[in-house]
CSV table of C-alpha atoms in Angstrom, one decimal:
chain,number,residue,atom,x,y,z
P,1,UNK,CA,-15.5,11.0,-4.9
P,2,UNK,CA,-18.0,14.1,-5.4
P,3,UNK,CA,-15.1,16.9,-5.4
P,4,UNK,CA,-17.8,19.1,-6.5
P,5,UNK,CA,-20.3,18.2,-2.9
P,6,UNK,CA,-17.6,20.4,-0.7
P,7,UNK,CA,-16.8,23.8,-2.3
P,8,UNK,CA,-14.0,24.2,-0.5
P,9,UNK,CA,-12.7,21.1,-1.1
P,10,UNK,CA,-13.5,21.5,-4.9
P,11,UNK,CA,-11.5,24.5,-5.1
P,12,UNK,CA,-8.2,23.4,-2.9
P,13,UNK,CA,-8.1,20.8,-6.3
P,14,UNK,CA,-8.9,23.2,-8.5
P,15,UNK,CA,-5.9,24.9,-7.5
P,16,UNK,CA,-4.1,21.8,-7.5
P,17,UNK,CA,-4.5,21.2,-10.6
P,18,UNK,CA,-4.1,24.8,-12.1
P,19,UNK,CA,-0.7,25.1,-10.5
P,20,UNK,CA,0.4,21.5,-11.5
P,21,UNK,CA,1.3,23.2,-15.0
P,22,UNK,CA,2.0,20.2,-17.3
P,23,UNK,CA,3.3,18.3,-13.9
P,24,UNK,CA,2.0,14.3,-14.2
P,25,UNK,CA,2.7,13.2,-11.0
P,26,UNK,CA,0.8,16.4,-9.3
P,27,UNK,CA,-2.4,15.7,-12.4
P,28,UNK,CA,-1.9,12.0,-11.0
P,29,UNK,CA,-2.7,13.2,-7.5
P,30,UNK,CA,-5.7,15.4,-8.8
P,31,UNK,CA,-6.5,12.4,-10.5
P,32,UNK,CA,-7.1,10.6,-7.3
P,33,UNK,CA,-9.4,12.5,-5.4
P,34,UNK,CA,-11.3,13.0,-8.6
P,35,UNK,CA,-11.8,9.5,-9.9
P,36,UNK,CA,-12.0,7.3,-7.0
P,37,UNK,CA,-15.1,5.6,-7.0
P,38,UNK,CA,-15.9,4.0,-3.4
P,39,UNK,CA,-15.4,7.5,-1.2
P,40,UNK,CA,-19.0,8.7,-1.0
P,41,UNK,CA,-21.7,9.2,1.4
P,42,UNK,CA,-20.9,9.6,5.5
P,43,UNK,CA,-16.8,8.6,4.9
P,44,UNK,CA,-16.7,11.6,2.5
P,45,UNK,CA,-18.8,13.8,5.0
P,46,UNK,CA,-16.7,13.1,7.9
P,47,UNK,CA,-13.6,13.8,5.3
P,48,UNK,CA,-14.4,17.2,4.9
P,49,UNK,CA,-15.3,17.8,8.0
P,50,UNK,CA,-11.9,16.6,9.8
P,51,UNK,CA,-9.9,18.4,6.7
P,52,UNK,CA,-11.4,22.0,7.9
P,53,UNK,CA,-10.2,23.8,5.1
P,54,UNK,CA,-11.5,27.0,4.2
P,55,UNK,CA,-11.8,29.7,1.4
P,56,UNK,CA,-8.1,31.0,2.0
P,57,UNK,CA,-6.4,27.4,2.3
P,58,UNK,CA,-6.6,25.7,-1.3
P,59,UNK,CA,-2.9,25.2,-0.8
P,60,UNK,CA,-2.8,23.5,2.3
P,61,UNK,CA,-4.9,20.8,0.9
P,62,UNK,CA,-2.1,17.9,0.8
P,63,UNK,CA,-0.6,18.8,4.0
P,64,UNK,CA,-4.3,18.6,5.4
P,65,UNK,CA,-5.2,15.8,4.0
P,66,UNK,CA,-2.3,13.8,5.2
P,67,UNK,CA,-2.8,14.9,9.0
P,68,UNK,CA,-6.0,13.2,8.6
P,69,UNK,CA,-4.3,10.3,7.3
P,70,UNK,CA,-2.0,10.0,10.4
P,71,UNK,CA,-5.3,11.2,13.0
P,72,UNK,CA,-8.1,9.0,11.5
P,73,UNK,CA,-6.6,6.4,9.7
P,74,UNK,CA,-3.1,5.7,11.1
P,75,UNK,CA,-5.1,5.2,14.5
P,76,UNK,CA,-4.9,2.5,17.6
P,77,UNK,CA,-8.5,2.3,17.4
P,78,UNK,CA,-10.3,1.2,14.7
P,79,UNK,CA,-9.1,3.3,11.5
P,80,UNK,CA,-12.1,4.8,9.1
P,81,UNK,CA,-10.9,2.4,7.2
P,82,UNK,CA,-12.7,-0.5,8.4
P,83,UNK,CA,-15.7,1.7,9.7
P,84,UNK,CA,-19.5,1.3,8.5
P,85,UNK,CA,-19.0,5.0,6.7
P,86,UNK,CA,-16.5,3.3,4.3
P,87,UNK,CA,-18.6,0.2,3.9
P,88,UNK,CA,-18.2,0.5,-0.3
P,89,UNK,CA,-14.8,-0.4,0.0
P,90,UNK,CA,-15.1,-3.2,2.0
P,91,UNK,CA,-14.2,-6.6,1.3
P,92,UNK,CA,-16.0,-10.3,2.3
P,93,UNK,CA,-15.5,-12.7,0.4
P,94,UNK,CA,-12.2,-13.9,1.3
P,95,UNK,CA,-11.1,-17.7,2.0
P,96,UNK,CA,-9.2,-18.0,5.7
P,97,UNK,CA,-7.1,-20.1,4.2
P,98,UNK,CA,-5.7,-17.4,1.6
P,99,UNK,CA,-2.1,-16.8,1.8
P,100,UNK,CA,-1.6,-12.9,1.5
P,101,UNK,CA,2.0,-11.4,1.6
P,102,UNK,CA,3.7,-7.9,1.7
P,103,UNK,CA,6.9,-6.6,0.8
P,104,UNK,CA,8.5,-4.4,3.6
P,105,UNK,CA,11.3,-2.3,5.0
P,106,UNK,CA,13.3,-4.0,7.6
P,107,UNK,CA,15.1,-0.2,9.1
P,108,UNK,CA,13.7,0.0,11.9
P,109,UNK,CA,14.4,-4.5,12.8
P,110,UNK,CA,18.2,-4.0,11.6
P,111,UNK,CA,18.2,-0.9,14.3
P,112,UNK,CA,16.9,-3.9,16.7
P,113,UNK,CA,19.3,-6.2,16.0
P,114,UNK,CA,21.9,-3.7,16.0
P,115,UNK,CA,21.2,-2.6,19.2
P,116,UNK,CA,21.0,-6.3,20.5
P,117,UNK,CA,23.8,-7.7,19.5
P,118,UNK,CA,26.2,-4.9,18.9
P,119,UNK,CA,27.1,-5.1,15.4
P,120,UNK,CA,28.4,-1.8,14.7
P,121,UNK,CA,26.1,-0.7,11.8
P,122,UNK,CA,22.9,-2.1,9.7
P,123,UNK,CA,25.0,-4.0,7.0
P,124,UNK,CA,26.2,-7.0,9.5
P,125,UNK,CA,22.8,-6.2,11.2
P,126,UNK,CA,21.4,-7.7,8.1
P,127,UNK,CA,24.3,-10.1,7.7
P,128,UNK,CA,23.2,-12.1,11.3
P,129,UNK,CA,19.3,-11.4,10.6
P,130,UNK,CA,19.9,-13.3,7.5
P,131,UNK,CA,21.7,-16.3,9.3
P,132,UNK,CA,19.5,-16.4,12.1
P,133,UNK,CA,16.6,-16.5,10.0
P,134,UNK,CA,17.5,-19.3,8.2
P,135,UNK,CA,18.6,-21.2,11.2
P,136,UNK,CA,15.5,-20.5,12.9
P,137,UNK,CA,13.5,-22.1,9.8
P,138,UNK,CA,15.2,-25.0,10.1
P,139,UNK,CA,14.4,-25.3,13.5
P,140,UNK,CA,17.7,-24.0,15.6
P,141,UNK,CA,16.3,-23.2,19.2
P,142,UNK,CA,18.6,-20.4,20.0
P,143,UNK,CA,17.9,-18.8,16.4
P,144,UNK,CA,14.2,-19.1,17.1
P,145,UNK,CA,14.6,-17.5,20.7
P,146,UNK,CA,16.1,-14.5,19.0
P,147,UNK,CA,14.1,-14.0,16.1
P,148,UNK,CA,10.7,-14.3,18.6
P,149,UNK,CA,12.4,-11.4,20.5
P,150,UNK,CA,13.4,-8.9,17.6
P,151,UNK,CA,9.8,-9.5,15.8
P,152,UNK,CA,8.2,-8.5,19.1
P,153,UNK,CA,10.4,-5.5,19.3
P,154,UNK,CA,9.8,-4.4,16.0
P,155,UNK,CA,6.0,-5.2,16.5
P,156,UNK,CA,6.3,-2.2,19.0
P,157,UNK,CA,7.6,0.2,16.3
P,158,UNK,CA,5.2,-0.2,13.7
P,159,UNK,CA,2.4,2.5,13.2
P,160,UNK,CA,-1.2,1.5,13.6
P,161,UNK,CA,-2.8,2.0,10.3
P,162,UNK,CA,-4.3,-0.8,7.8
P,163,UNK,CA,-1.4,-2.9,5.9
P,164,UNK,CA,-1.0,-3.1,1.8
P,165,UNK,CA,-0.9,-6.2,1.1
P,166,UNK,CA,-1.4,-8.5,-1.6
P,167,UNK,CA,-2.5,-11.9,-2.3
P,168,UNK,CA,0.1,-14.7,-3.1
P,169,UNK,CA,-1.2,-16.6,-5.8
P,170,UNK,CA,-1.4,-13.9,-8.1
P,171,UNK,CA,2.5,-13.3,-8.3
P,172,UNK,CA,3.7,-17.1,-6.7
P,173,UNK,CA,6.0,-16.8,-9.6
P,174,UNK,CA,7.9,-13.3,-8.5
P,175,UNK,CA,8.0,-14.9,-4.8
P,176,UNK,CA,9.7,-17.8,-6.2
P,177,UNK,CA,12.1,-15.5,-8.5
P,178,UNK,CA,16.1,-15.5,-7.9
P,179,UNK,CA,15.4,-11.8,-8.2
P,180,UNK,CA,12.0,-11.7,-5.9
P,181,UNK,CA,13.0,-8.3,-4.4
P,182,UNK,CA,13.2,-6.3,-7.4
P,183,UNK,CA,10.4,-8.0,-9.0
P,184,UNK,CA,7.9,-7.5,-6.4
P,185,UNK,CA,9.2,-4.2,-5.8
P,186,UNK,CA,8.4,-3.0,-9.2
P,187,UNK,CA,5.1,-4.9,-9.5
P,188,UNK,CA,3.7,-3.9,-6.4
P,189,UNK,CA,4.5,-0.3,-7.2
P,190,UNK,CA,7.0,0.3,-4.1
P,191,UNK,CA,8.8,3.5,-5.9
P,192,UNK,CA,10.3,4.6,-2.4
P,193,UNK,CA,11.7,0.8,-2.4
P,194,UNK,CA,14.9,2.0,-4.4
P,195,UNK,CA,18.3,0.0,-3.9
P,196,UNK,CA,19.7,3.8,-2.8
P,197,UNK,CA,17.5,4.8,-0.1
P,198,UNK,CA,15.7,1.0,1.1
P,199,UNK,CA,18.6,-1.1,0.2
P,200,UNK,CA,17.3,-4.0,2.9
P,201,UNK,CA,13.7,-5.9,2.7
P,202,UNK,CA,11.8,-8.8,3.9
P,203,UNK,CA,8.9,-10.9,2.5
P,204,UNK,CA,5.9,-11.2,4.8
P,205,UNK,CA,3.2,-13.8,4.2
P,206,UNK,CA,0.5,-14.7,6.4
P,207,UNK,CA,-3.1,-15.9,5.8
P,208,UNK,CA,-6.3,-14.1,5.7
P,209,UNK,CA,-7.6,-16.4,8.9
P,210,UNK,CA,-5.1,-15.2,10.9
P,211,UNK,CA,-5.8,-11.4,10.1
P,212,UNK,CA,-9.3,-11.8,10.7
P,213,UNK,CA,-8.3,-13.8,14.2
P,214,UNK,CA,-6.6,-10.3,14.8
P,215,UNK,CA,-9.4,-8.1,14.0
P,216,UNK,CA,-11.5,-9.9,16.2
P,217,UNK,CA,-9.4,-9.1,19.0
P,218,UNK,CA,-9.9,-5.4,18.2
P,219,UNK,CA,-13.7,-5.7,17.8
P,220,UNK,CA,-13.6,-4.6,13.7
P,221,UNK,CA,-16.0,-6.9,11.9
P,222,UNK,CA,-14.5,-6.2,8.2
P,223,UNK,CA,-10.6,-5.9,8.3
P,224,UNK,CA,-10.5,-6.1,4.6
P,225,UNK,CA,-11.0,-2.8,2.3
P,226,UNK,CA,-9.9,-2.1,-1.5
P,227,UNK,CA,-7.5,1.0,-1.0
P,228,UNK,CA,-9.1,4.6,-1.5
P,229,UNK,CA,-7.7,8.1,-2.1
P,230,UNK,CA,-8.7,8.6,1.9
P,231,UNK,CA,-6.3,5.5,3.3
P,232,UNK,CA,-3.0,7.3,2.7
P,233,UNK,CA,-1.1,10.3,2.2
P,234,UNK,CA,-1.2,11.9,-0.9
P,235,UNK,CA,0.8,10.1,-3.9
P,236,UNK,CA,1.1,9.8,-7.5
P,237,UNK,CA,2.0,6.0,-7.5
P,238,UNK,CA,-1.5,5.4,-5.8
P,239,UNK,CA,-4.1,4.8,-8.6
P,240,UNK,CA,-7.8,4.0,-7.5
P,241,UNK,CA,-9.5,1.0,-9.0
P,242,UNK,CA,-12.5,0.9,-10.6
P,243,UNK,CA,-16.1,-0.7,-9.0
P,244,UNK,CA,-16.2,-3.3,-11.8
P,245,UNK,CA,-14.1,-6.9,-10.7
P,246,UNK,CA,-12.0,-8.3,-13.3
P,247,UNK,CA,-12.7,-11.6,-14.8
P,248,UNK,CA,-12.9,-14.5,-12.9
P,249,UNK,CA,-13.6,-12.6,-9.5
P,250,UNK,CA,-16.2,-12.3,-7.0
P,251,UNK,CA,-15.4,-8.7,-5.8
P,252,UNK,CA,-13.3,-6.0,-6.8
P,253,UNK,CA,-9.6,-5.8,-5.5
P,254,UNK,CA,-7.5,-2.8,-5.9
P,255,UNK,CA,-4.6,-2.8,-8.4
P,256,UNK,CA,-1.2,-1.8,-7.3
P,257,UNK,CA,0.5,0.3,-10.8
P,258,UNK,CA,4.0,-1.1,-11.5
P,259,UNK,CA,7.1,0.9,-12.0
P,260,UNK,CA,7.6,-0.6,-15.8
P,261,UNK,CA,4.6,0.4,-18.2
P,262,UNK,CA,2.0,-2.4,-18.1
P,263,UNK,CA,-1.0,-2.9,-20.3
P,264,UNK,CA,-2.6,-6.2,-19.6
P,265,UNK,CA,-4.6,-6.4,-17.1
P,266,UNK,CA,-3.6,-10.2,-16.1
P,267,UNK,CA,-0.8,-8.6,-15.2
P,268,UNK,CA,-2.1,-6.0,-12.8
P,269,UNK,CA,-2.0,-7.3,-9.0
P,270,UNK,CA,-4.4,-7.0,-7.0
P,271,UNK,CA,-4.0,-5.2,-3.8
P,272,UNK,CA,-6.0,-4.9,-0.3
P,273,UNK,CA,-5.9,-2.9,2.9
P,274,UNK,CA,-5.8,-4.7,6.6
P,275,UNK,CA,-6.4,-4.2,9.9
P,276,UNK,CA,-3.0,-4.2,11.6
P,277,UNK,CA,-1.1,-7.7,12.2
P,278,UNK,CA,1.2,-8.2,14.8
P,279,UNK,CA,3.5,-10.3,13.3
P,280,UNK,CA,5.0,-14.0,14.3
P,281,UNK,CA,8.7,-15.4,13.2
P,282,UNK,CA,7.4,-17.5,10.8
P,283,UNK,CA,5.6,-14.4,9.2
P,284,UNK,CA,9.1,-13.4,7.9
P,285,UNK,CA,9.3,-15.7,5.0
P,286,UNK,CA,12.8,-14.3,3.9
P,287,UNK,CA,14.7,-11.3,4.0
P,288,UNK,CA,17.3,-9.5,1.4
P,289,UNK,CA,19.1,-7.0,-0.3
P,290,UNK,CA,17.8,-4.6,-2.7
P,291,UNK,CA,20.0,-4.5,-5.5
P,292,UNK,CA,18.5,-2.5,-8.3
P,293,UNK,CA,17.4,1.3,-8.2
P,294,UNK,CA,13.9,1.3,-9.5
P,295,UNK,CA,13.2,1.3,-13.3
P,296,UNK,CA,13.6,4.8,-15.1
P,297,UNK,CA,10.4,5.0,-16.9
P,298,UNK,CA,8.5,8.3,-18.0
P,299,UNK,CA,5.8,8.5,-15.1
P,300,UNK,CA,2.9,9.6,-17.6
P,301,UNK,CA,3.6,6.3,-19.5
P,302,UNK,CA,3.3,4.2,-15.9
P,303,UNK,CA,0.2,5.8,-15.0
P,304,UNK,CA,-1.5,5.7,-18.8
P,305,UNK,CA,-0.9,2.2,-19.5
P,306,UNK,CA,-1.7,1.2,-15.6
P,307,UNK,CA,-5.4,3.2,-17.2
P,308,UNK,CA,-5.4,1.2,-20.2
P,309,UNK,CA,-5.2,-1.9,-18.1
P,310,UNK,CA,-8.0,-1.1,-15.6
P,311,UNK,CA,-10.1,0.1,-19.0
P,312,UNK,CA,-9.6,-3.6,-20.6
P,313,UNK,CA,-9.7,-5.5,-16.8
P,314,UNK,CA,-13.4,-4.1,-16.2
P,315,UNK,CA,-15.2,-3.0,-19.5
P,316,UNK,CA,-15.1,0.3,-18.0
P,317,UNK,CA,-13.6,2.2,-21.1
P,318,UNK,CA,-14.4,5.7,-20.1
P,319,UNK,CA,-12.8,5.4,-16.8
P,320,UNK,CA,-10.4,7.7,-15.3
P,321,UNK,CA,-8.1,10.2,-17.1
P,322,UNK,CA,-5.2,10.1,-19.0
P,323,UNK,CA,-2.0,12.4,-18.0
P,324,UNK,CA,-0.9,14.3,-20.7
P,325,UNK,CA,2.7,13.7,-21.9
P,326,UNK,CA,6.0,15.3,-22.5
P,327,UNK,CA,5.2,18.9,-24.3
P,328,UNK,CA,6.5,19.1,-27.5
């Protein structure tokens, strides 16, 4: 991204990073709009245009740049996204038969199935989505009936922008993991996924056919992008992947940075954006507690080594930035 093409724009993260003052995770942010590679040409244009900002506003940069999130990205029609003007970002080669999966916050189902059944708060909520889950995988008609009826419900309350997701081979072995919540969690880079706050999940798996099957329904050609700076609000945790694919692939994924330092990059997953899935029962592969807060790691040392492993991954050694640590 061409900070430099907009000039007020280039100075709203000037002043972002003058008043970040040693900060990491507000440098990690400057970072962002400074070092993503695929924002460029018409998407960038249309950016700057929509953020409106002017000589007087450097400040109001993040608060900006997130209402354009919610108006141009989190959208019922097709999100900028999956629109010609982002066409760097976008991703083709991808086998219908792929298995993708996503981690997610069931809140919003357990208020469902709280409401539904009446069972007085979201911790037995959970209890009988558990059961009936189970019982509907192993083919128990009334189960089934009621798990069709909350996942339609909760189709209802989910925003429209594109969905994180991943694909499943990379980490089969975390999905298969006694401890698959806090594993994924912390691979995938969920830092708002903490046992305190987000103490129920579900995994969600479906295949890349059956997204593009969706798409098609909403006329988007390309319902597959690598995650830029522009897809979602500001944060620190986001960390923009280079152009350059790793070994043994065809195109360039993004790479989610884990919550525990990580240096090698076969351990980076990668990560893609999609057009919105309604979801089916048997979507919801299985659901649980969280039951660790996230790791307690320095953020400067998540966010170098996550660098140091993009650096080795692609050849690309002068990549990026490094946030300075801990004065002394």
């Amino acid at each position: 991204m061409d900070v430099n093409s907009n000039p007020f724009f280039s100075a709203a993260v000037a002043h972002m990073a003058a008043t970040a003052d040693g900060d990491g995770r507000a440098l990690a942010r400057v970072h962002n709009f400074r070092f993503d590679p695929r924002v460029g040409g018409l998407r960038e244009q249309n950016y700057y245009e929509n953020l409106a900002l002017e000589n007087d506003s450097p400040e109001h940069l993040e608060e900006r740049h997130n209402r354009y999130v919610r108006e141009k990205v989190w959208t019922p029609s097709c999100p900028e996204t999956f629109m010609s003007e982002n066409c760097a970002a976008f991703l083709d080669k991808m086998d219908d038969a792929q298995d993708l999966i996503r981690l997610v916050n069931v809140d919003t189902l357990l208020v469902l199935v709280d409401s539904d059944q009446g069972c007085n708060g979201k911790d037995k909520a959970f209890n009988l989505l558990k059961e009936k889950l189970l019982l509907a995988q192993k083919g128990i008609k009334e189960a089934v009936a009621l798990i069709e009826v909350w996942v339609d419900q909760w189709n209802q309350k989910q925003h429209d922008g594109p969905r994180f997701s991943a694909p499943k081979k990379h980490i089969q072995p975390l999905v298969d993991a006694a401890n698959w919540t806090e594993l994924l969690r912390d691979r995938l880079g969920l830092a708002g996924f903490d046992s305190s706050r987000t103490p129920y999940v579900a995994l969600m798996g479906y295949t890349v056919g059956e997204v593009r099957r969706a798409a098609r329904k909403k006329h988007i050609d390309t319902p597959f992008a690598v995650p830029t700076v522009l897809d979602l609000p500001v944060s620190e945790y986001f960390f923009p992947a280079p152009l350059a694919p790793f070994p043994g692939e065809t195109q360039s994924f993004g790479r989610t940075m884990a919550l525990q330092p990580v240096n090698d990059p076969s351990q980076l997953v990668a990560e893609l954006l999609h057009v919105k899935l309604d979801y089916e029962p048997e979507h919801v592969l299985k659901v649980e507690r969280m039951a660790a807060l996230i790791p307690d790691c320095p953020f400067w040392e998540l966010r170098n080594h996550h660098l140091t492993a993009l650096r080795l991954g692609t050849g690309l050694v002068e990549y990026g930035e490094e946030i300075p640590g801990p004065r002394s």
